[in-house]
Amino acid sequence: MTRRRRLDLSSALARGEFVPYFQPLVDLRTGQLRGCEVLARWVHPTKGLVLPDDFIPFSEETGLIGALCESVLSQAFKTCAELGAPFTLSVNISPIQFRDCSLPERISRLAEEHQFPLGQLKIEITESALLENLVDAQCIAAKLKLLGMKLSLDDFGTGYSSLAHLQALPFDELKIDKSFVSSMCCRRESMKIVAAVVGLGRSLGLTTVGEGVEEVAQADMLRHLGCEVGQGWLYGRPMPKEALTAMLGVERPALSGLVGTSSEPD
Ligand code: C2E
Ligand code: MG
Ligand code: MG
Ligand code: MG
């Protein structure tokens, strides 16, 4: 079964069935586009659109994650080049990849191929990337930063949240997990946690991003608490290249009208 699934995944990879979707990150104050997060999708010939939770863990187990990520990233760079105005791209890097000391060079070579400026690339990792071998992780992070890339701590507040992680790596950004954002308007505790995390991020000089913003009230509260950037269905769902192109064509330069952009079903 495992061999069969591995074969399925590697042949899907060879056929180019893994593609990048793009989700906007928006300045909570001005409504302007700050960049996009690249989220992998499997365009399956019979199952339709398959979400990462159904293929990332398996591709990590089978060692295909590196190739998958590079294929998706390379397509994302290509799209940016085609659009002519490269904006900041945030890309998720698995803890497995974050053990490989050649990662920074591999990413930088890929970006060079597509003339994508590394200063506009943000690497998102979760805290689990720091648990196994902190020394390697620190070395990789230092190389990424030296090459000009930014570093973001994803899903903050879940899992192994430890304040020590915030000082172990030179992060530029803190993403507050959507579980807090989605409950912050109805649970006082969640709101207080978000307020504390935003305060912590700001005092450390990090950009704070609220993930999973679905309602105007959540965006208003995040803004009120001093959070700078929002990401969520309110501003736009993850969308394929064609929808991104259309959105940029219509909405440039102010993307405050992104509200309601819908390209992925519930
Ligand atoms: P993530 O990096 O935390 O990405 C945010 C997830 O929240 C995405 O799920 C996105 O579609 C979803 N989301 C965004 N806004 C909203 C909202 O307003 N409401 C709700 N309910 N959800 C929202 P997705 O695309 O299913 O990705 C899940 C996870 O898979 C990602 O979490 C990331 O950890 C991982 N992933 C995705 N693409 C890649 C990739 O290329 N490489 C690696 N290693 N991991 C990836
Ligand atoms: Mg992410
Ligand atoms: Mg996240
Ligand atoms: Mg996540």
PDB file of C-alpha atoms and ligand atoms in Angstrom:
ATOM      1  CA  MET A   1       0.000   0.000   0.000  1.00  0.00           C
ATOM      2  CA  THR A   2       2.748   2.383   0.981  1.00  0.00           C
ATOM      3  CA  ARG A   3       4.754   1.509  -2.144  1.00  0.00           C
ATOM      4  CA  ARG A   4       1.677   2.034  -4.263  1.00  0.00           C
ATOM      5  CA  ARG A   5       0.970   5.418  -2.702  1.00  0.00           C
ATOM      6  CA  ARG A   6       4.575   6.466  -3.109  1.00  0.00           C
ATOM      7  CA  LEU A   7       4.380   5.549  -6.776  1.00  0.00           C
ATOM      8  CA  ASP A   8       1.097   7.488  -7.135  1.00  0.00           C
ATOM      9  CA  LEU A   9       2.680  10.534  -5.561  1.00  0.00           C
ATOM     10  CA  SER A  10       5.905  10.425  -7.543  1.00  0.00           C
ATOM     11  CA  SER A  11       4.120   9.920 -10.851  1.00  0.00           C
ATOM     12  CA  ALA A  12       1.711  12.760  -9.996  1.00  0.00           C
ATOM     13  CA  LEU A  13       4.773  14.890  -9.327  1.00  0.00           C
ATOM     14  CA  ALA A  14       6.286  13.905 -12.660  1.00  0.00           C
ATOM     15  CA  ARG A  15       2.997  14.764 -14.418  1.00  0.00           C
ATOM     16  CA  GLY A  16       3.003  18.214 -12.803  1.00  0.00           C
ATOM     17  CA  GLU A  17      -0.186  17.662 -10.815  1.00  0.00           C
ATOM     18  CA  PHE A  18       1.073  19.625  -7.798  1.00  0.00           C
ATOM     19  CA  VAL A  19       0.484  23.312  -8.311  1.00  0.00           C
ATOM     20  CA  PRO A  20       0.758  26.477  -6.244  1.00  0.00           C
ATOM     21  CA  TYR A  21      -2.346  28.279  -5.035  1.00  0.00           C
ATOM     22  CA  PHE A  22      -1.902  31.828  -3.806  1.00  0.00           C
ATOM     23  CA  GLN A  23      -3.587  33.426  -0.796  1.00  0.00           C
ATOM     24  CA  PRO A  24      -3.310  37.182  -0.219  1.00  0.00           C
ATOM     25  CA  LEU A  25      -1.807  38.723   2.906  1.00  0.00           C
ATOM     26  CA  VAL A  26      -3.272  42.153   3.433  1.00  0.00           C
ATOM     27  CA  ASP A  27      -2.239  45.240   5.390  1.00  0.00           C
ATOM     28  CA  LEU A  28      -4.954  45.504   8.040  1.00  0.00           C
ATOM     29  CA  ARG A  29      -4.821  49.278   8.050  1.00  0.00           C
ATOM     30  CA  THR A  30      -4.694  50.153   4.363  1.00  0.00           C
ATOM     31  CA  GLY A  31      -6.155  47.044   2.782  1.00  0.00           C
ATOM     32  CA  GLN A  32      -3.162  46.841   0.462  1.00  0.00           C
ATOM     33  CA  LEU A  33      -1.664  43.556  -0.648  1.00  0.00           C
ATOM     34  CA  ARG A  34       1.481  42.720   1.306  1.00  0.00           C
ATOM     35  CA  GLY A  35       2.202  39.444  -0.450  1.00  0.00           C
ATOM     36  CA  CYS A  36       0.845  35.958  -0.994  1.00  0.00           C
ATOM     37  CA  GLU A  37       1.280  32.640   0.726  1.00  0.00           C
ATOM     38  CA  VAL A  38       1.987  29.742  -1.599  1.00  0.00           C
ATOM     39  CA  LEU A  39      -0.163  26.726  -0.704  1.00  0.00           C
ATOM     40  CA  ALA A  40       0.280  23.426  -2.510  1.00  0.00           C
ATOM     41  CA  ARG A  41      -2.677  21.748  -4.213  1.00  0.00           C
ATOM     42  CA  TRP A  42      -2.877  18.383  -5.942  1.00  0.00           C
ATOM     43  CA  VAL A  43      -4.978  18.659  -9.079  1.00  0.00           C
ATOM     44  CA  HIS A  44      -5.950  15.006  -9.132  1.00  0.00           C
ATOM     45  CA  PRO A  45      -7.294  13.563 -12.399  1.00  0.00           C
ATOM     46  CA  THR A  46     -10.241  11.822 -10.715  1.00  0.00           C
ATOM     47  CA  LYS A  47     -10.499  13.198  -7.164  1.00  0.00           C
ATOM     48  CA  GLY A  48     -10.331  16.860  -8.123  1.00  0.00           C
ATOM     49  CA  LEU A  49      -8.537  19.303  -5.873  1.00  0.00           C
ATOM     50  CA  VAL A  50      -6.715  17.553  -3.007  1.00  0.00           C
ATOM     51  CA  LEU A  51      -5.686  19.614   0.039  1.00  0.00           C
ATOM     52  CA  PRO A  52      -2.219  19.500   1.678  1.00  0.00           C
ATOM     53  CA  ASP A  53      -3.344  17.606   4.791  1.00  0.00           C
ATOM     54  CA  ASP A  54      -4.021  14.652   2.474  1.00  0.00           C
ATOM     55  CA  PHE A  55      -0.589  14.545   0.850  1.00  0.00           C
ATOM     56  CA  ILE A  56       1.995  16.548   2.838  1.00  0.00           C
ATOM     57  CA  PRO A  57       2.374  14.062   5.734  1.00  0.00           C
ATOM     58  CA  PHE A  58       2.782  11.164   3.311  1.00  0.00           C
ATOM     59  CA  SER A  59       5.217  13.039   1.112  1.00  0.00           C
ATOM     60  CA  GLU A  60       7.242  13.805   4.249  1.00  0.00           C
ATOM     61  CA  GLU A  61       7.299  10.122   5.213  1.00  0.00           C
ATOM     62  CA  THR A  62       8.389   9.027   1.763  1.00  0.00           C
ATOM     63  CA  GLY A  63      11.016  11.706   1.282  1.00  0.00           C
ATOM     64  CA  LEU A  64       9.208  13.283  -1.671  1.00  0.00           C
ATOM     65  CA  ILE A  65       8.489  16.538   0.161  1.00  0.00           C
ATOM     66  CA  GLY A  66      11.644  18.294  -1.062  1.00  0.00           C
ATOM     67  CA  ALA A  67      10.933  17.619  -4.740  1.00  0.00           C
ATOM     68  CA  LEU A  68       7.258  18.517  -4.283  1.00  0.00           C
ATOM     69  CA  CYS A  69       8.088  21.805  -2.612  1.00  0.00           C
ATOM     70  CA  GLU A  70      10.651  22.693  -5.261  1.00  0.00           C
ATOM     71  CA  SER A  71       8.211  21.950  -8.069  1.00  0.00           C
ATOM     72  CA  VAL A  72       5.493  24.126  -6.490  1.00  0.00           C
ATOM     73  CA  LEU A  73       7.931  26.907  -5.631  1.00  0.00           C
ATOM     74  CA  SER A  74       9.410  26.969  -9.092  1.00  0.00           C
ATOM     75  CA  GLN A  75       5.922  27.354 -10.613  1.00  0.00           C
ATOM     76  CA  ALA A  76       5.154  30.151  -8.134  1.00  0.00           C
ATOM     77  CA  PHE A  77       8.340  32.003  -9.157  1.00  0.00           C
ATOM     78  CA  LYS A  78       7.393  31.537 -12.800  1.00  0.00           C
ATOM     79  CA  THR A  79       3.940  33.026 -12.185  1.00  0.00           C
ATOM     80  CA  CYS A  80       5.485  36.042 -10.457  1.00  0.00           C
ATOM     81  CA  ALA A  81       7.857  36.545 -13.365  1.00  0.00           C
ATOM     82  CA  GLU A  82       4.943  36.359 -15.814  1.00  0.00           C
ATOM     83  CA  LEU A  83       3.013  38.909 -13.783  1.00  0.00           C
ATOM     84  CA  GLY A  84       5.952  41.251 -14.118  1.00  0.00           C
ATOM     85  CA  ALA A  85       5.735  42.639 -10.610  1.00  0.00           C
ATOM     86  CA  PRO A  86       7.154  40.214  -8.114  1.00  0.00           C
ATOM     87  CA  PHE A  87       5.502  40.635  -4.743  1.00  0.00           C
ATOM     88  CA  THR A  88       6.474  38.943  -1.501  1.00  0.00           C
ATOM     89  CA  LEU A  89       5.905  35.215  -1.525  1.00  0.00           C
ATOM     90  CA  SER A  90       5.594  33.229   1.694  1.00  0.00           C
ATOM     91  CA  VAL A  91       6.405  29.568   1.369  1.00  0.00           C
ATOM     92  CA  ASN A  92       5.909  26.702   3.818  1.00  0.00           C
ATOM     93  CA  ILE A  93       8.939  24.577   4.531  1.00  0.00           C
ATOM     94  CA  SER A  94       8.467  21.224   6.229  1.00  0.00           C
ATOM     95  CA  PRO A  95      10.493  20.288   9.330  1.00  0.00           C
ATOM     96  CA  ILE A  96      11.988  17.455   7.251  1.00  0.00           C
ATOM     97  CA  GLN A  97      13.402  19.956   4.748  1.00  0.00           C
ATOM     98  CA  PHE A  98      14.619  22.154   7.567  1.00  0.00           C
ATOM     99  CA  ARG A  99      17.191  19.488   8.461  1.00  0.00           C
ATOM    100  CA  ASP A 100      18.901  19.688   5.087  1.00  0.00           C
ATOM    101  CA  CYS A 101      21.772  22.157   5.176  1.00  0.00           C
ATOM    102  CA  SER A 102      21.693  22.529   1.379  1.00  0.00           C
ATOM    103  CA  LEU A 103      18.148  23.987   1.558  1.00  0.00           C
ATOM    104  CA  PRO A 104      19.208  27.670   1.386  1.00  0.00           C
ATOM    105  CA  GLU A 105      21.347  27.130  -1.727  1.00  0.00           C
ATOM    106  CA  ARG A 106      18.638  25.045  -3.395  1.00  0.00           C
ATOM    107  CA  ILE A 107      16.027  27.738  -2.857  1.00  0.00           C
ATOM    108  CA  SER A 108      18.354  30.485  -3.944  1.00  0.00           C
ATOM    109  CA  ARG A 109      19.288  28.615  -7.149  1.00  0.00           C
ATOM    110  CA  LEU A 110      15.602  28.120  -7.945  1.00  0.00           C
ATOM    111  CA  ALA A 111      14.875  31.807  -7.372  1.00  0.00           C
ATOM    112  CA  GLU A 112      17.820  32.814  -9.540  1.00  0.00           C
ATOM    113  CA  GLU A 113      16.515  30.663 -12.402  1.00  0.00           C
ATOM    114  CA  HIS A 114      13.328  32.708 -12.398  1.00  0.00           C
ATOM    115  CA  GLN A 115      14.975  35.987 -11.445  1.00  0.00           C
ATOM    116  CA  PHE A 116      12.918  36.185  -8.278  1.00  0.00           C
ATOM    117  CA  PRO A 117      14.511  38.545  -5.722  1.00  0.00           C
ATOM    118  CA  LEU A 118      15.328  36.628  -2.531  1.00  0.00           C
ATOM    119  CA  GLY A 119      14.494  39.722  -0.466  1.00  0.00           C
ATOM    120  CA  GLN A 120      10.871  39.095  -1.384  1.00  0.00           C
ATOM    121  CA  LEU A 121      10.830  35.494  -0.231  1.00  0.00           C
ATOM    122  CA  LYS A 122       9.585  34.580   3.218  1.00  0.00           C
ATOM    123  CA  ILE A 123      10.195  31.129   4.627  1.00  0.00           C
ATOM    124  CA  GLU A 124       7.459  29.867   6.961  1.00  0.00           C
ATOM    125  CA  ILE A 125       8.308  27.189   9.480  1.00  0.00           C
ATOM    126  CA  THR A 126       6.445  25.808  12.459  1.00  0.00           C
ATOM    127  CA  GLU A 127       8.018  25.215  15.827  1.00  0.00           C
ATOM    128  CA  SER A 128       8.249  21.479  15.161  1.00  0.00           C
ATOM    129  CA  ALA A 129      11.121  22.325  12.780  1.00  0.00           C
ATOM    130  CA  LEU A 130      13.128  23.437  15.806  1.00  0.00           C
ATOM    131  CA  LEU A 131      12.560  20.458  18.031  1.00  0.00           C
ATOM    132  CA  GLU A 132      14.907  17.835  16.665  1.00  0.00           C
ATOM    133  CA  ASN A 133      18.139  19.529  15.849  1.00  0.00           C
ATOM    134  CA  LEU A 134      18.238  23.145  16.861  1.00  0.00           C
ATOM    135  CA  VAL A 135      21.879  23.606  15.824  1.00  0.00           C
ATOM    136  CA  ASP A 136      21.198  22.582  12.204  1.00  0.00           C
ATOM    137  CA  ALA A 137      18.026  24.679  12.190  1.00  0.00           C
ATOM    138  CA  GLN A 138      19.983  27.702  13.394  1.00  0.00           C
ATOM    139  CA  CYS A 139      22.630  27.161  10.747  1.00  0.00           C
ATOM    140  CA  ILE A 140      20.002  26.877   7.977  1.00  0.00           C
ATOM    141  CA  ALA A 141      18.143  29.939   9.268  1.00  0.00           C
ATOM    142  CA  ALA A 142      21.349  31.988   9.366  1.00  0.00           C
ATOM    143  CA  LYS A 143      22.146  31.014   5.754  1.00  0.00           C
ATOM    144  CA  LEU A 144      18.621  31.877   4.595  1.00  0.00           C
ATOM    145  CA  LYS A 145      18.902  35.297   6.220  1.00  0.00           C
ATOM    146  CA  LEU A 146      22.362  35.885   4.804  1.00  0.00           C
ATOM    147  CA  LEU A 147      20.950  35.241   1.341  1.00  0.00           C
ATOM    148  CA  GLY A 148      18.320  37.914   2.024  1.00  0.00           C
ATOM    149  CA  MET A 149      15.275  35.775   2.789  1.00  0.00           C
ATOM    150  CA  LYS A 150      12.852  36.520   5.623  1.00  0.00           C
ATOM    151  CA  LEU A 151      11.818  34.038   8.277  1.00  0.00           C
ATOM    152  CA  SER A 152       8.321  33.545   9.635  1.00  0.00           C
ATOM    153  CA  LEU A 153       7.063  31.474  12.563  1.00  0.00           C
ATOM    154  CA  ASP A 154       3.806  29.831  11.444  1.00  0.00           C
ATOM    155  CA  ASP A 155       0.840  28.662  13.562  1.00  0.00           C
ATOM    156  CA  PHE A 156       2.182  30.380  16.662  1.00  0.00           C
ATOM    157  CA  GLY A 157       0.325  29.459  19.818  1.00  0.00           C
ATOM    158  CA  THR A 158      -0.315  25.826  18.934  1.00  0.00           C
ATOM    159  CA  GLY A 159       1.795  22.745  19.394  1.00  0.00           C
ATOM    160  CA  TYR A 160       5.065  23.226  21.168  1.00  0.00           C
ATOM    161  CA  SER A 161       4.857  26.963  21.700  1.00  0.00           C
ATOM    162  CA  SER A 162       7.862  27.990  23.631  1.00  0.00           C
ATOM    163  CA  LEU A 163       9.107  31.507  24.022  1.00  0.00           C
ATOM    164  CA  ALA A 164      12.638  30.133  23.726  1.00  0.00           C
ATOM    165  CA  HIS A 165      11.957  29.433  20.025  1.00  0.00           C
ATOM    166  CA  LEU A 166      11.420  33.135  19.447  1.00  0.00           C
ATOM    167  CA  GLN A 167      14.973  33.898  20.419  1.00  0.00           C
ATOM    168  CA  ALA A 168      16.560  30.772  18.985  1.00  0.00           C
ATOM    169  CA  LEU A 169      16.079  31.873  15.363  1.00  0.00           C
ATOM    170  CA  PRO A 170      16.166  35.308  13.716  1.00  0.00           C
ATOM    171  CA  PHE A 171      12.469  35.528  12.901  1.00  0.00           C
ATOM    172  CA  ASP A 172      11.001  38.524  11.056  1.00  0.00           C
ATOM    173  CA  GLU A 173       7.351  37.590  11.423  1.00  0.00           C
ATOM    174  CA  LEU A 174       4.956  35.847  13.763  1.00  0.00           C
ATOM    175  CA  LYS A 175       1.769  34.256  12.444  1.00  0.00           C
ATOM    176  CA  ILE A 176      -0.961  33.901  15.031  1.00  0.00           C
ATOM    177  CA  ASP A 177      -2.762  30.617  14.514  1.00  0.00           C
ATOM    178  CA  LYS A 178      -6.271  30.759  13.134  1.00  0.00           C
ATOM    179  CA  SER A 179      -7.714  28.871  16.103  1.00  0.00           C
ATOM    180  CA  PHE A 180      -7.210  32.036  18.200  1.00  0.00           C
ATOM    181  CA  VAL A 181      -8.389  34.423  15.515  1.00  0.00           C
ATOM    182  CA  SER A 182     -11.580  32.474  14.865  1.00  0.00           C
ATOM    183  CA  SER A 183     -12.594  32.502  18.532  1.00  0.00           C
ATOM    184  CA  MET A 184     -11.291  35.929  19.535  1.00  0.00           C
ATOM    185  CA  CYS A 185     -14.601  37.708  19.058  1.00  0.00           C
ATOM    186  CA  CYS A 186     -16.591  35.270  21.181  1.00  0.00           C
ATOM    187  CA  ARG A 187     -14.024  34.182  23.765  1.00  0.00           C
ATOM    188  CA  ARG A 188     -12.400  36.756  25.956  1.00  0.00           C
ATOM    189  CA  GLU A 189      -9.494  34.407  26.697  1.00  0.00           C
ATOM    190  CA  SER A 190      -8.666  34.059  22.987  1.00  0.00           C
ATOM    191  CA  MET A 191      -8.785  37.815  22.568  1.00  0.00           C
ATOM    192  CA  LYS A 192      -6.436  38.248  25.521  1.00  0.00           C
ATOM    193  CA  ILE A 193      -4.027  35.665  24.090  1.00  0.00           C
ATOM    194  CA  VAL A 194      -4.016  37.395  20.698  1.00  0.00           C
ATOM    195  CA  ALA A 195      -3.433  40.750  22.414  1.00  0.00           C
ATOM    196  CA  ALA A 196      -0.496  39.295  24.347  1.00  0.00           C
ATOM    197  CA  VAL A 197       1.050  37.652  21.277  1.00  0.00           C
ATOM    198  CA  VAL A 198       0.707  40.847  19.222  1.00  0.00           C
ATOM    199  CA  GLY A 199       2.378  42.756  22.079  1.00  0.00           C
ATOM    200  CA  LEU A 200       5.139  40.182  22.311  1.00  0.00           C
ATOM    201  CA  GLY A 201       5.742  40.255  18.563  1.00  0.00           C
ATOM    202  CA  ARG A 202       5.791  44.020  18.432  1.00  0.00           C
ATOM    203  CA  SER A 203       8.197  44.357  21.320  1.00  0.00           C
ATOM    204  CA  LEU A 204      10.531  41.889  19.591  1.00  0.00           C
ATOM    205  CA  GLY A 205      10.303  43.912  16.389  1.00  0.00           C
ATOM    206  CA  LEU A 206       8.399  41.217  14.481  1.00  0.00           C
ATOM    207  CA  THR A 207       5.573  41.736  12.018  1.00  0.00           C
ATOM    208  CA  THR A 208       2.455  40.056  13.354  1.00  0.00           C
ATOM    209  CA  VAL A 209       0.007  38.308  11.044  1.00  0.00           C
ATOM    210  CA  GLY A 210      -3.468  37.127  12.006  1.00  0.00           C
ATOM    211  CA  GLU A 211      -4.324  33.887  10.180  1.00  0.00           C
ATOM    212  CA  GLY A 212      -7.804  32.693   9.291  1.00  0.00           C
ATOM    213  CA  VAL A 213      -9.564  36.062   9.237  1.00  0.00           C
ATOM    214  CA  GLU A 214     -13.086  35.305   8.045  1.00  0.00           C
ATOM    215  CA  GLU A 215     -15.113  38.174   9.475  1.00  0.00           C
ATOM    216  CA  VAL A 216     -14.896  41.948   9.461  1.00  0.00           C
ATOM    217  CA  ALA A 217     -15.193  41.936  13.286  1.00  0.00           C
ATOM    218  CA  GLN A 218     -12.054  39.804  13.545  1.00  0.00           C
ATOM    219  CA  ALA A 219     -10.136  42.125  11.209  1.00  0.00           C
ATOM    220  CA  ASP A 220     -11.315  45.136  13.235  1.00  0.00           C
ATOM    221  CA  MET A 221     -10.244  43.570  16.512  1.00  0.00           C
ATOM    222  CA  LEU A 222      -6.833  42.522  15.154  1.00  0.00           C
ATOM    223  CA  ARG A 223      -6.263  46.048  13.858  1.00  0.00           C
ATOM    224  CA  HIS A 224      -7.362  47.499  17.173  1.00  0.00           C
ATOM    225  CA  LEU A 225      -4.879  45.253  18.993  1.00  0.00           C
ATOM    226  CA  GLY A 226      -2.042  46.485  16.764  1.00  0.00           C
ATOM    227  CA  CYS A 227      -1.710  43.458  14.490  1.00  0.00           C
ATOM    228  CA  GLU A 228      -0.354  44.621  11.124  1.00  0.00           C
ATOM    229  CA  VAL A 229      -1.291  41.963   8.601  1.00  0.00           C
ATOM    230  CA  GLY A 230      -4.309  39.732   8.030  1.00  0.00           C
ATOM    231  CA  GLN A 231      -4.806  36.593   5.998  1.00  0.00           C
ATOM    232  CA  GLY A 232      -8.031  34.711   5.515  1.00  0.00           C
ATOM    233  CA  TRP A 233     -11.155  34.145   3.505  1.00  0.00           C
ATOM    234  CA  LEU A 234     -12.305  37.712   4.201  1.00  0.00           C
ATOM    235  CA  TYR A 235      -9.505  38.933   1.931  1.00  0.00           C
ATOM    236  CA  GLY A 236      -9.342  36.030  -0.459  1.00  0.00           C
ATOM    237  CA  ARG A 237      -9.179  32.276  -0.569  1.00  0.00           C
ATOM    238  CA  PRO A 238      -6.191  30.398  -1.893  1.00  0.00           C
ATOM    239  CA  MET A 239      -6.509  30.805  -5.661  1.00  0.00           C
ATOM    240  CA  PRO A 240      -4.882  29.433  -8.784  1.00  0.00           C
ATOM    241  CA  LYS A 241      -2.598  31.461 -10.999  1.00  0.00           C
ATOM    242  CA  GLU A 242      -5.425  32.544 -13.326  1.00  0.00           C
ATOM    243  CA  ALA A 243      -7.492  34.022 -10.482  1.00  0.00           C
ATOM    244  CA  LEU A 244      -4.413  35.740  -9.039  1.00  0.00           C
ATOM    245  CA  THR A 245      -3.675  37.296 -12.413  1.00  0.00           C
ATOM    246  CA  ALA A 246      -7.256  38.510 -12.717  1.00  0.00           C
ATOM    247  CA  MET A 247      -7.242  39.877  -9.163  1.00  0.00           C
ATOM    248  CA  LEU A 248      -4.019  41.804  -9.689  1.00  0.00           C
ATOM    249  CA  GLY A 249      -5.226  43.162 -13.004  1.00  0.00           C
ATOM    250  CA  VAL A 250      -8.490  44.422 -11.571  1.00  0.00           C
ATOM    251  CA  GLU A 251      -7.474  45.535  -8.130  1.00  0.00           C
ATOM    252  CA  ARG A 252      -3.979  46.962  -8.522  1.00  0.00           C
ATOM    253  CA  PRO A 253      -2.688  48.954  -6.746  1.00  0.00           C
ATOM    254  CA  ALA A 254      -5.091  49.085  -3.787  1.00  0.00           C
ATOM    255  CA  LEU A 255      -6.467  45.667  -3.022  1.00  0.00           C
ATOM    256  CA  SER A 256      -9.000  46.673  -0.418  1.00  0.00           C
ATOM    257  CA  GLY A 257     -11.675  45.304  -2.708  1.00  0.00           C
ATOM    258  CA  LEU A 258     -10.341  41.806  -2.273  1.00  0.00           C
ATOM    259  CA  VAL A 259     -13.183  41.005   0.078  1.00  0.00           C
ATOM    260  CA  GLY A 260     -15.291  38.260  -1.351  1.00  0.00           C
ATOM    261  CA  THR A 261     -12.702  36.899  -3.795  1.00  0.00           C
ATOM    262  CA  SER A 262     -13.664  33.298  -3.903  1.00  0.00           C
ATOM    263  CA  SER A 263     -11.916  30.624  -5.855  1.00  0.00           C
ATOM    264  CA  GLU A 264     -12.013  27.627  -3.593  1.00  0.00           C
ATOM    265  CA  PRO A 265     -15.212  26.072  -2.311  1.00  0.00           C
ATOM    266  CA  ASP A 266     -15.794  25.627   1.432  1.00  0.00           C
TER     267      ASP A 266
HETATM  268  P1  C2E B   1      -0.615  26.998   6.966  1.00  0.00           P
HETATM  269  O1  C2E B   1       0.728  27.275   6.421  1.00  0.00           O
HETATM  270  O2  C2E B   1      -0.892  27.419   8.351  1.00  0.00           O
HETATM  271  O3  C2E B   1      -1.637  27.633   5.936  1.00  0.00           O
HETATM  272  C1  C2E B   1      -2.851  28.220   6.288  1.00  0.00           C
HETATM  273  C2  C2E B   1      -4.006  27.265   6.077  1.00  0.00           C
HETATM  274  O4  C2E B   1      -5.205  27.910   6.506  1.00  0.00           O
HETATM  275  C3  C2E B   1      -4.224  26.902   4.619  1.00  0.00           C
HETATM  276  O5  C2E B   1      -4.733  25.587   4.589  1.00  0.00           O
HETATM  277  C4  C2E B   1      -5.310  27.893   4.196  1.00  0.00           C
HETATM  278  O6  C2E B   1      -6.066  27.449   3.088  1.00  0.00           O
HETATM  279  C5  C2E B   1      -6.137  27.931   5.443  1.00  0.00           C
HETATM  280  N1  C2E B   1      -6.906  29.176   5.563  1.00  0.00           N
HETATM  281  C6  C2E B   1      -6.539  30.422   5.153  1.00  0.00           C
HETATM  282  N2  C2E B   1      -7.462  31.335   5.469  1.00  0.00           N
HETATM  283  C7  C2E B   1      -8.452  30.678   6.123  1.00  0.00           C
HETATM  284  C8  C2E B   1      -9.701  31.084   6.706  1.00  0.00           C
HETATM  285  O7  C2E B   1     -10.084  32.261   6.703  1.00  0.00           O
HETATM  286  N3  C2E B   1     -10.433  30.109   7.302  1.00  0.00           N
HETATM  287  C9  C2E B   1     -10.048  28.815   7.334  1.00  0.00           C
HETATM  288  N4  C2E B   1     -10.847  27.926   7.942  1.00  0.00           N
HETATM  289  N5  C2E B   1      -8.878  28.388   6.778  1.00  0.00           N
HETATM  290  C10 C2E B   1      -8.104  29.310   6.187  1.00  0.00           C
HETATM  291  P2  C2E B   1      -4.237  24.517   3.510  1.00  0.00           P
HETATM  292  O8  C2E B   1      -3.981  25.198   2.198  1.00  0.00           O
HETATM  293  O9  C2E B   1      -5.161  23.364   3.562  1.00  0.00           O
HETATM  294  O10 C2E B   1      -2.821  24.104   4.080  1.00  0.00           O
HETATM  295  C11 C2E B   1      -2.711  23.419   5.304  1.00  0.00           C
HETATM  296  C12 C2E B   1      -1.292  23.345   5.752  1.00  0.00           C
HETATM  297  O11 C2E B   1      -0.520  22.522   4.866  1.00  0.00           O
HETATM  298  C13 C2E B   1      -0.572  24.696   5.738  1.00  0.00           C
HETATM  299  O12 C2E B   1      -0.900  25.404   6.918  1.00  0.00           O
HETATM  300  C14 C2E B   1       0.871  24.253   5.684  1.00  0.00           C
HETATM  301  O13 C2E B   1       1.337  23.917   6.974  1.00  0.00           O
HETATM  302  C15 C2E B   1       0.790  22.994   4.861  1.00  0.00           C
HETATM  303  N6  C2E B   1       1.221  23.268   3.466  1.00  0.00           N
HETATM  304  C16 C2E B   1       0.530  23.819   2.451  1.00  0.00           C
HETATM  305  N7  C2E B   1       1.288  23.905   1.337  1.00  0.00           N
HETATM  306  C17 C2E B   1       2.505  23.411   1.666  1.00  0.00           C
HETATM  307  C18 C2E B   1       3.745  23.234   0.962  1.00  0.00           C
HETATM  308  O14 C2E B   1       3.898  23.567  -0.235  1.00  0.00           O
HETATM  309  N8  C2E B   1       4.780  22.672   1.666  1.00  0.00           N
HETATM  310  C19 C2E B   1       4.677  22.315   2.975  1.00  0.00           C
HETATM  311  N9  C2E B   1       5.718  21.772   3.592  1.00  0.00           N
HETATM  312  N10 C2E B   1       3.527  22.464   3.666  1.00  0.00           N
HETATM  313  C20 C2E B   1       2.459  23.010   3.027  1.00  0.00           C
HETATM  314 MG    MG B   2       1.951  28.822   6.362  1.00  0.00          MG
HETATM  315 MG    MG B   3      -0.454  28.801   9.619  1.00  0.00          MG
HETATM  316 MG    MG B   4      -0.753  25.065   9.521  1.00  0.00          MG
END
